[in-house]
PDB file of C-alpha atoms in Angstrom:
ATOM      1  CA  UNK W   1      46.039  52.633   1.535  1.00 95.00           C
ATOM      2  CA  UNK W   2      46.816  53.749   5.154  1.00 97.00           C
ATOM      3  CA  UNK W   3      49.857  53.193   7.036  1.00 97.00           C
ATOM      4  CA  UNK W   4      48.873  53.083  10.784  1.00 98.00           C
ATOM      5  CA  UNK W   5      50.851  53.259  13.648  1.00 96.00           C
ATOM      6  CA  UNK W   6      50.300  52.520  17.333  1.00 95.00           C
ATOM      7  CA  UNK W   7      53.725  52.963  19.859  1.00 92.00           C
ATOM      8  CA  UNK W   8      52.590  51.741  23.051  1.00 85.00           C
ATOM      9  CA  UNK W   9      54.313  51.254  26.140  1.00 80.00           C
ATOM     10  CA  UNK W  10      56.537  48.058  25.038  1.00 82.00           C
ATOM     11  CA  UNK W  11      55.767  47.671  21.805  1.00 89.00           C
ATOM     12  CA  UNK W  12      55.338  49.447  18.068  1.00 92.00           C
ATOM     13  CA  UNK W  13      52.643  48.337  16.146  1.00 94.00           C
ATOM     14  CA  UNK W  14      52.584  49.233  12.254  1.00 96.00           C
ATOM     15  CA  UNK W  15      50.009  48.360  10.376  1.00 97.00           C
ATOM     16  CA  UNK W  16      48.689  48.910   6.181  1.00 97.00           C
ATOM     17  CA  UNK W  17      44.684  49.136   5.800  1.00 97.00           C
ATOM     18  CA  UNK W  18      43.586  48.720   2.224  1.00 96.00           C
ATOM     19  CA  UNK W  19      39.349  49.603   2.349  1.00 92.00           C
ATOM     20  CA  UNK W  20      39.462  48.802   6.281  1.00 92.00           C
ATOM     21  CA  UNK W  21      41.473  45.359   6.433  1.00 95.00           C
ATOM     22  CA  UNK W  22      44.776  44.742   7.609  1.00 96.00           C
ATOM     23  CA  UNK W  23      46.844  43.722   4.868  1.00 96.00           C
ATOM     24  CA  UNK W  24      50.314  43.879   6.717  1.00 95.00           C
ATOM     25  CA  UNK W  25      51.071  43.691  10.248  1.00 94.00           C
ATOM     26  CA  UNK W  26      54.755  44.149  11.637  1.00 94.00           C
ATOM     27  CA  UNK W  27      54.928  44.256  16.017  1.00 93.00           C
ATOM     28  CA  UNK W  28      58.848  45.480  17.430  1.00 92.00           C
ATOM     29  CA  UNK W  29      59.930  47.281  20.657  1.00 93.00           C
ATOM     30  CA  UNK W  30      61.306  50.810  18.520  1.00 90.00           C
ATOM     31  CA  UNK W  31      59.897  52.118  15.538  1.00 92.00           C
ATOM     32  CA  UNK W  32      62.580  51.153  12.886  1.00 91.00           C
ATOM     33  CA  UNK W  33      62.731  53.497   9.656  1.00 92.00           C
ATOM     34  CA  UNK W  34      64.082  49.960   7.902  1.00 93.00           C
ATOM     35  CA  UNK W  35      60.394  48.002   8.376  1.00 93.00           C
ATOM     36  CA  UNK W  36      58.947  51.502   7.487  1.00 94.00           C
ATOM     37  CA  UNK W  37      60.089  51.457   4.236  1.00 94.00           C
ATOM     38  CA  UNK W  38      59.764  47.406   3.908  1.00 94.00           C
ATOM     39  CA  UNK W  39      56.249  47.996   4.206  1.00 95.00           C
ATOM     40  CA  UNK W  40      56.255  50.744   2.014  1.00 95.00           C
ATOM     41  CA  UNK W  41      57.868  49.348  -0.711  1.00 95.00           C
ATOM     42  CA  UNK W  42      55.553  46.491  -1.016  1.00 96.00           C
ATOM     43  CA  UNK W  43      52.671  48.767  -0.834  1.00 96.00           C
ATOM     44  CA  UNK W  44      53.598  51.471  -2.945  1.00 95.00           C
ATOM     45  CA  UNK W  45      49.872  53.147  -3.181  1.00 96.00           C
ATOM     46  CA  UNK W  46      49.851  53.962   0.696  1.00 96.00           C
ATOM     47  CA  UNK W  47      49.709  57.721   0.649  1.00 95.00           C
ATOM     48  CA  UNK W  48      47.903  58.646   4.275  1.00 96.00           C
ATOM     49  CA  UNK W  49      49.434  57.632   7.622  1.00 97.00           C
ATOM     50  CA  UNK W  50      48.076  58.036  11.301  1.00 97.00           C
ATOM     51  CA  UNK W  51      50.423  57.930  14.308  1.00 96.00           C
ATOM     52  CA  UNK W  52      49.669  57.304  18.154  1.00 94.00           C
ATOM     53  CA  UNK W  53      52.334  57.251  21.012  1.00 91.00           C
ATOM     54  CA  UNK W  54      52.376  57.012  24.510  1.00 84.00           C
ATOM     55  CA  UNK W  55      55.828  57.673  24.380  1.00 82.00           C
ATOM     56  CA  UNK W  56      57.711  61.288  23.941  1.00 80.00           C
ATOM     57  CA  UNK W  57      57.180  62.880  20.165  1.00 77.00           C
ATOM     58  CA  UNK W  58      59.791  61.929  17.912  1.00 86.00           C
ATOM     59  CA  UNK W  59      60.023  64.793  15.293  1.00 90.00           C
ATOM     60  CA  UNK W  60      62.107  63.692  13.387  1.00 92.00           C
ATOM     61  CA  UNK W  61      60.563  60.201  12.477  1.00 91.00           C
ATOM     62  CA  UNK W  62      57.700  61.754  12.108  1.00 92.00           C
ATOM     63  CA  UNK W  63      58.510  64.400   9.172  1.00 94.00           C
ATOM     64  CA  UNK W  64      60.461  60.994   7.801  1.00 95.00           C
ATOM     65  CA  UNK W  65      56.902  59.078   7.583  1.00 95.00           C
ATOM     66  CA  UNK W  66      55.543  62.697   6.276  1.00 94.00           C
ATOM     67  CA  UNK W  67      57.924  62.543   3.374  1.00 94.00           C
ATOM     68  CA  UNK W  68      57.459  58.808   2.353  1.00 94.00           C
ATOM     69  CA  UNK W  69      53.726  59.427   2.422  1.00 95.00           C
ATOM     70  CA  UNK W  70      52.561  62.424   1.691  1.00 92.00           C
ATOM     71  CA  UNK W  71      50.409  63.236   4.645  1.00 94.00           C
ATOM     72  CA  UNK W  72      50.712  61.872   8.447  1.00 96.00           C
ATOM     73  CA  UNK W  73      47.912  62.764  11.492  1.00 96.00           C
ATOM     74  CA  UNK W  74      49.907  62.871  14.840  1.00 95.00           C
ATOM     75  CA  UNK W  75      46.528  61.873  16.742  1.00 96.00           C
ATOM     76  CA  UNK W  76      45.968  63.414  19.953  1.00 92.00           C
ATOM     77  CA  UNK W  77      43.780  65.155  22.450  1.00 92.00           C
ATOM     78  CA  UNK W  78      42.475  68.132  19.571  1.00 93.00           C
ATOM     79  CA  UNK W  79      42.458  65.403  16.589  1.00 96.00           C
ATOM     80  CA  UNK W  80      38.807  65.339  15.554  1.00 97.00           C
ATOM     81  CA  UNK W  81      37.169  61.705  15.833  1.00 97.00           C
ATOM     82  CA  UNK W  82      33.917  60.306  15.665  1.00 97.00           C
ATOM     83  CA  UNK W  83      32.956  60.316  18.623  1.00 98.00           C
ATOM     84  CA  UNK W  84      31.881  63.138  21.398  1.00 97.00           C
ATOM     85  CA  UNK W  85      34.413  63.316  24.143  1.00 97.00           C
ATOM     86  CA  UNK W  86      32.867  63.178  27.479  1.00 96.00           C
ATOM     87  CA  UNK W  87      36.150  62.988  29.368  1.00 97.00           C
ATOM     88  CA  UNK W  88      36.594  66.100  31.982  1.00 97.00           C
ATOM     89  CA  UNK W  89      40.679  66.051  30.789  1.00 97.00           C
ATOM     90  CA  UNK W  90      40.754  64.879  27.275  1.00 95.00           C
ATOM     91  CA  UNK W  91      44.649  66.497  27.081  1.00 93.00           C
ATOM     92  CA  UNK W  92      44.827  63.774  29.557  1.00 93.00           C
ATOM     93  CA  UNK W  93      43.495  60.843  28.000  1.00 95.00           C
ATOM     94  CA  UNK W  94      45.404  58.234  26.503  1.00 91.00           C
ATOM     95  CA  UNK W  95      45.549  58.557  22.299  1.00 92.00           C
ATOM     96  CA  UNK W  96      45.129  54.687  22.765  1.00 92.00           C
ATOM     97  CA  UNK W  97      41.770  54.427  24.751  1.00 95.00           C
ATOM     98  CA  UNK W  98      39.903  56.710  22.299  1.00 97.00           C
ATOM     99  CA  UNK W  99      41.308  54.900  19.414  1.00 97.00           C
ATOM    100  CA  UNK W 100      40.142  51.400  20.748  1.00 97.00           C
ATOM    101  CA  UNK W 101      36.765  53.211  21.782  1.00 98.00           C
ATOM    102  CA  UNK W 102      36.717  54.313  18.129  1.00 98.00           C
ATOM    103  CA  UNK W 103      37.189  50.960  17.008  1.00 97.00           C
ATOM    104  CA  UNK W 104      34.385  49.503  19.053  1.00 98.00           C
ATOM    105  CA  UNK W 105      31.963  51.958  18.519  1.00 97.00           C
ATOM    106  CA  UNK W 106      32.836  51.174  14.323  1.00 96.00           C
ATOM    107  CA  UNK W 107      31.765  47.317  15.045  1.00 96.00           C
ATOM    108  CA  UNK W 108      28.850  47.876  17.075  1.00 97.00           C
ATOM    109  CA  UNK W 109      27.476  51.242  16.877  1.00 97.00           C
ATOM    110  CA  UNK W 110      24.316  52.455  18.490  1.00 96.00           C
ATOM    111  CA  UNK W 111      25.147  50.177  21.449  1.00 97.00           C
ATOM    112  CA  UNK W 112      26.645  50.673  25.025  1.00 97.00           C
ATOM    113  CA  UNK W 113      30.310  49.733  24.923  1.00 98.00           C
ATOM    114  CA  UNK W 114      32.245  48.357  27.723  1.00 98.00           C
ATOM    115  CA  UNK W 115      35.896  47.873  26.690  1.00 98.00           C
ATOM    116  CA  UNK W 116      39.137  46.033  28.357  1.00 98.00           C
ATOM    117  CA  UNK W 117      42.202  46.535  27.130  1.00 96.00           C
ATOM    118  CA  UNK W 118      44.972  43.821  28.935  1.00 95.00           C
ATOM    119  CA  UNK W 119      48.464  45.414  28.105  1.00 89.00           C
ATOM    120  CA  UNK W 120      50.862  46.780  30.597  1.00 89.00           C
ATOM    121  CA  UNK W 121      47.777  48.150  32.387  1.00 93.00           C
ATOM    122  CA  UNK W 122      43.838  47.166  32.197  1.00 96.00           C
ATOM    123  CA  UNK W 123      42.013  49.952  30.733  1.00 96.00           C
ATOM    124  CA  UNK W 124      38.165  49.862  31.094  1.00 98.00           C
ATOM    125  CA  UNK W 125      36.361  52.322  28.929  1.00 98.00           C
ATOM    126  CA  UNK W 126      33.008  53.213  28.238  1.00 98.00           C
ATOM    127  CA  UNK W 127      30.881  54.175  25.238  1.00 98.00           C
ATOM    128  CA  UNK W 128      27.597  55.366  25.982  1.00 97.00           C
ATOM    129  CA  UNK W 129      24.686  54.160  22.888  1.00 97.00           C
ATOM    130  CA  UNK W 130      24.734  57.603  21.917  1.00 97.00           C
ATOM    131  CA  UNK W 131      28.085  57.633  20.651  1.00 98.00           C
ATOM    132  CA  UNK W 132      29.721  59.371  23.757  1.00 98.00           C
ATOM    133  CA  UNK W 133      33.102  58.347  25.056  1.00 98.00           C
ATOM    134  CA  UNK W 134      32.148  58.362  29.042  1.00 98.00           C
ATOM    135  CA  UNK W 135      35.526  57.816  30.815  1.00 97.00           C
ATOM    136  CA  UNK W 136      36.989  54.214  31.981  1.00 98.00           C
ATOM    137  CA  UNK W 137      40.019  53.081  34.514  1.00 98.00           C
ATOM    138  CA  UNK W 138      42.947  51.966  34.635  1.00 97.00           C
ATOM    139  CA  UNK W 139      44.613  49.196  36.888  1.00 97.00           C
ATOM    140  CA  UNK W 140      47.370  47.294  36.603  1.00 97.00           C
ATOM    141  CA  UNK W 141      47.678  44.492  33.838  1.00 96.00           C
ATOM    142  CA  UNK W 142      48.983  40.881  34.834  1.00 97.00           C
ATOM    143  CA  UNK W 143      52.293  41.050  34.640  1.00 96.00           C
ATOM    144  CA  UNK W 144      52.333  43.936  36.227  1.00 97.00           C
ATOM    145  CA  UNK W 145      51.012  42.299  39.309  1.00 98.00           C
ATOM    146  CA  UNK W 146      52.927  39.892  39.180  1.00 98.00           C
ATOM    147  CA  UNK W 147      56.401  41.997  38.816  1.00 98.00           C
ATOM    148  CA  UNK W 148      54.992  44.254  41.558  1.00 98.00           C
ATOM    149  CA  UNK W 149      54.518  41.044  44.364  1.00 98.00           C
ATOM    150  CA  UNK W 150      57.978  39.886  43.580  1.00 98.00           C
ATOM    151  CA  UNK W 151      60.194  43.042  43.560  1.00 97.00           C
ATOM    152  CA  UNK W 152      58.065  44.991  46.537  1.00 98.00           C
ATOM    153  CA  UNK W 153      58.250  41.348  48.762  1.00 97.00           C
ATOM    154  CA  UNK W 154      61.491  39.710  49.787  1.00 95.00           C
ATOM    155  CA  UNK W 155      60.963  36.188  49.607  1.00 95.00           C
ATOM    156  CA  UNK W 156      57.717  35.903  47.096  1.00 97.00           C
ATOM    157  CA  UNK W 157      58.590  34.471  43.853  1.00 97.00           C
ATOM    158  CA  UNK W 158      58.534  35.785  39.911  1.00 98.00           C
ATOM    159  CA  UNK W 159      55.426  34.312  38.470  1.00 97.00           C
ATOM    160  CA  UNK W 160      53.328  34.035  35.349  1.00 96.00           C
ATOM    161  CA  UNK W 161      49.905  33.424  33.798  1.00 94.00           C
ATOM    162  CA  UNK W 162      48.794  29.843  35.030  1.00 92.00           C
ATOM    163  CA  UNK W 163      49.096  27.479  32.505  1.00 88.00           C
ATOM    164  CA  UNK W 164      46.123  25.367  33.642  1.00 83.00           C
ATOM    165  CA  UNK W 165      42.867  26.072  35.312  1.00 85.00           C
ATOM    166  CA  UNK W 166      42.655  28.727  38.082  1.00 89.00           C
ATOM    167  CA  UNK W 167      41.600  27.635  41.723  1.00 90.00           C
ATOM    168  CA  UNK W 168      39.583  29.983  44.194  1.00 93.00           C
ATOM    169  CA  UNK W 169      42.397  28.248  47.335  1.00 94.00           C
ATOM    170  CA  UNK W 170      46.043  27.830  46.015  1.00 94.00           C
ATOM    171  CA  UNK W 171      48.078  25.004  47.991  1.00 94.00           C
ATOM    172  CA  UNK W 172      51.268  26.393  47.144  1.00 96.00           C
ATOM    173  CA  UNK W 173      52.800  29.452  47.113  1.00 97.00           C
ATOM    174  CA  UNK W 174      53.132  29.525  43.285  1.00 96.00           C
ATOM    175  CA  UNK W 175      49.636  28.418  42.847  1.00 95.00           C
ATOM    176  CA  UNK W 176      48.584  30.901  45.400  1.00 96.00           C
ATOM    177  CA  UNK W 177      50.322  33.915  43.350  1.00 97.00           C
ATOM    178  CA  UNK W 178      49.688  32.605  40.196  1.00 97.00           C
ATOM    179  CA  UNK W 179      45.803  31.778  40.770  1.00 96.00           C
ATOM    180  CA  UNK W 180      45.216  34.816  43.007  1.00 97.00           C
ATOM    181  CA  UNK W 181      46.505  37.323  40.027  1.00 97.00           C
ATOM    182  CA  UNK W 182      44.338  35.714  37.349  1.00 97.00           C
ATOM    183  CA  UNK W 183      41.224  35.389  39.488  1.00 97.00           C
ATOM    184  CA  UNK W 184      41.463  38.940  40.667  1.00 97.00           C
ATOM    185  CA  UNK W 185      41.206  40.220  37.527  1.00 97.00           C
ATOM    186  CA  UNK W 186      38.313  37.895  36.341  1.00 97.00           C
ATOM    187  CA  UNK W 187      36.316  38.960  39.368  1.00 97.00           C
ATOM    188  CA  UNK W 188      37.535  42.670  38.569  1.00 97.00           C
ATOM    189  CA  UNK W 189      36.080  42.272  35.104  1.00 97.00           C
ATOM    190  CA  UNK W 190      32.981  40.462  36.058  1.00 97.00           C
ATOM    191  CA  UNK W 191      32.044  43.206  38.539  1.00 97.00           C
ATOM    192  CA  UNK W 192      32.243  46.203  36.137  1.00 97.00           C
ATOM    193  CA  UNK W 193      30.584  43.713  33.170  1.00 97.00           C
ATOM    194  CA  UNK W 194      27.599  42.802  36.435  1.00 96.00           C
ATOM    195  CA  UNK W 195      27.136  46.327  37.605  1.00 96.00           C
ATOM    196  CA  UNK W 196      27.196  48.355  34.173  1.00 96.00           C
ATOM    197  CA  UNK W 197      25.588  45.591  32.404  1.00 95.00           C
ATOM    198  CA  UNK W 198      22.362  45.563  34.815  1.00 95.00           C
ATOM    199  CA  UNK W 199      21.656  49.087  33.722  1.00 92.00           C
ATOM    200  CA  UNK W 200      22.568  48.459  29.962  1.00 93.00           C
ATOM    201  CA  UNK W 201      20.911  44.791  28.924  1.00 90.00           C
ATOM    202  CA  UNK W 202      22.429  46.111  25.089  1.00 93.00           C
ATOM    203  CA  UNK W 203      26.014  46.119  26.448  1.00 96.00           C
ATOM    204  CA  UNK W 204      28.474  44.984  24.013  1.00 97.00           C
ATOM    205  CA  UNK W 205      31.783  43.843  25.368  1.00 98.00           C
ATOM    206  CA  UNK W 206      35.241  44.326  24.154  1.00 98.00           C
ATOM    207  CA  UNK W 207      38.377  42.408  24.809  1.00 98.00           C
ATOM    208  CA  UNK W 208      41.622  43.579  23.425  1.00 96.00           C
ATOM    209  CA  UNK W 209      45.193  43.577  24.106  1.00 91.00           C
ATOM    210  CA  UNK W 210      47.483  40.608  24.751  1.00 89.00           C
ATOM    211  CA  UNK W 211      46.017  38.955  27.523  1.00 93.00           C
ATOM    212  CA  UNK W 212      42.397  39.741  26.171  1.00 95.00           C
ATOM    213  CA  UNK W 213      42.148  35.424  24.604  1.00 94.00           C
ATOM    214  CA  UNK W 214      43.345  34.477  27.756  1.00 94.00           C
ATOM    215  CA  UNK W 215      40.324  36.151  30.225  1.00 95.00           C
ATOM    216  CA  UNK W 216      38.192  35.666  27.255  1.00 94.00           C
ATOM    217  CA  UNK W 217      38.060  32.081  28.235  1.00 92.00           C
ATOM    218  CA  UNK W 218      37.473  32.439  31.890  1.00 93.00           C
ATOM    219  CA  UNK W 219      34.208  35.348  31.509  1.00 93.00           C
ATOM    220  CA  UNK W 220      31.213  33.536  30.131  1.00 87.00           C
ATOM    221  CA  UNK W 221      30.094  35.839  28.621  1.00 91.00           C
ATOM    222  CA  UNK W 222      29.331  37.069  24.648  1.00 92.00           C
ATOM    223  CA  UNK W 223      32.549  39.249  23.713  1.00 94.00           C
ATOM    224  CA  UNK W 224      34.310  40.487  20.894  1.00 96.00           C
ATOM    225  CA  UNK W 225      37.825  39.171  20.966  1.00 96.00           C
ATOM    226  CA  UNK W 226      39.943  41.758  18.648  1.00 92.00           C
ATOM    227  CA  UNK W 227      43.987  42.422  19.271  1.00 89.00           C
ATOM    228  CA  UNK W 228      43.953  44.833  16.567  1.00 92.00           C
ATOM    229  CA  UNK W 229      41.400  46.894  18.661  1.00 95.00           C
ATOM    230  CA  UNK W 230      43.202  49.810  18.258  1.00 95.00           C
ATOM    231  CA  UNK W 231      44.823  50.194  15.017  1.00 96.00           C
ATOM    232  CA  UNK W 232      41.136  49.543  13.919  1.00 97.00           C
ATOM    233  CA  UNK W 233      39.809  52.831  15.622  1.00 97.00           C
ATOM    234  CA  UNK W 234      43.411  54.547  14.196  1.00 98.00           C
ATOM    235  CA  UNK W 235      42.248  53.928  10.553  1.00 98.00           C
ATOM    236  CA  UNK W 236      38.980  54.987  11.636  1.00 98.00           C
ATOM    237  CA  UNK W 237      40.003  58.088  12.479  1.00 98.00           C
ATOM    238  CA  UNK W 238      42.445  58.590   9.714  1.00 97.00           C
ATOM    239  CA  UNK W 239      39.555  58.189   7.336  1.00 97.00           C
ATOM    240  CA  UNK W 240      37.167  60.355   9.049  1.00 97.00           C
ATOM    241  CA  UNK W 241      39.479  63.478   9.295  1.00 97.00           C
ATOM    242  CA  UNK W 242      39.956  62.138   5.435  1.00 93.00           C
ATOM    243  CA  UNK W 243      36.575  62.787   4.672  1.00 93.00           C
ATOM    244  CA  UNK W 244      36.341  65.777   6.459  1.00 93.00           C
ATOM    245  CA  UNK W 245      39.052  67.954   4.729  1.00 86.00           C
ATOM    246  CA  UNK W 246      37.915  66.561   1.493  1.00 75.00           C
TER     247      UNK W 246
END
């Protein structure tokens, strides 16, 4: 079994994979030692584990998960994966777009990949049909937006996702902030999905991340819907360097 781990910006994921399927899942804003060895006591045959931050290396946590398991990957920029890394800056690149390229590449391989990621920031990332990982961008995610129009403005209130449908001409204020966000991004998302898409009729889309169900209703479009985008290219790549130092 494989204990996987995935610190992003505002949260820490921690996952087990038994053969490829999550069999635990725990989400908190630190990585505790306590739900560490929780999960490791009820799965006492996890003896591999992979770790991704985009926060600053924690040494000493990581020689504790060393000890409990016997052998932890700190992936980064010079971590072997299976794909070739087209990226001009790969020391650059965040561990957490290569995983979830990774992971999309491992449900549809052979095609071109397209990938958004809705968390603190939209990451867009491309996978060419060769298996290539061709670069992406980043912009910022919802609430982002939304914190950004109502701490940079004086009189512009703090809004949300719209709980109902979106309109193209808001009639309130609210309604203007709260529809103009959302339908940004949508037309963000269509226009990189229209432009790549017309040169790649294969494309296969990706959704992750916390918003991804909510946009996934609003793109007509055939996508794969996956939160666990990530931790799936993590165990991925925990396998693969596995194999290759066996």
């Amino acid at each position: 079994m494989n204990l996987v781990i995935d610190i992003g910006n505002t949260f820490a994921k921690v996952a087990i994979v038994d053969r490829g399927e999550i069999v635990a899942r725990e989400t908190q804003p630190q990585l505790e030692r306590d739900l560490l060895l929780r999960l490791l006591e009820r799965h006492p045959e996890t003896d591999r584990a992979i770790l991704s931050t985009t926060r600053l290396a924690d040494s000493a946590t990581e020689a504790f998960i060393e000890r409990q398991v016997g052998r932890l990957i700190r992936f980064g920029a010079q971590t072997p994966v299976p794909l070739r890394n087209g990226y001009a800056t790969p020391e650059t690149l965040g561990a957490d777009r290569m995983a979830a390229a990774v992971g999309a590449w491992g449900r549809a391989p052979g095609r071109e990949l397209l990938i958004f990621d809705f968390g603190s920031a939209i990451t867009i990332d491309r996978v060419s049909a060769a298996g290539e990982y061709l670069g992406g961008n980043i912009s910022p995610g919802m609430t982002m937006r939304f914190e950004a129009l109502h701490r940079l403005t004086d009189r512009l209130p703090l809004c949300g996702a719209p709980a109902g449908e979106t309109t193209l001409t808001g009639r309130t204020t609210r309604q203007a902030i709260e529809s103009g966000v959302a339908v940004g991004i949508v037309h963000e998302i269509e226009g990189y999905i229209d432009r790549i898409g017309a040169q790649n009729p294969d494309l296969a889309l990706f959704f992750a991340g916390r918003d991804a169900n909510f946009f996934a209703d609003k793109v007509k479009k055939p996508i794969f819907v996956t939160h666990d985008l990530v931790i799936e290219g993590l165990n991925r790549i925990l396998e693969y360097n596995a194999q290759l130092n066996s």
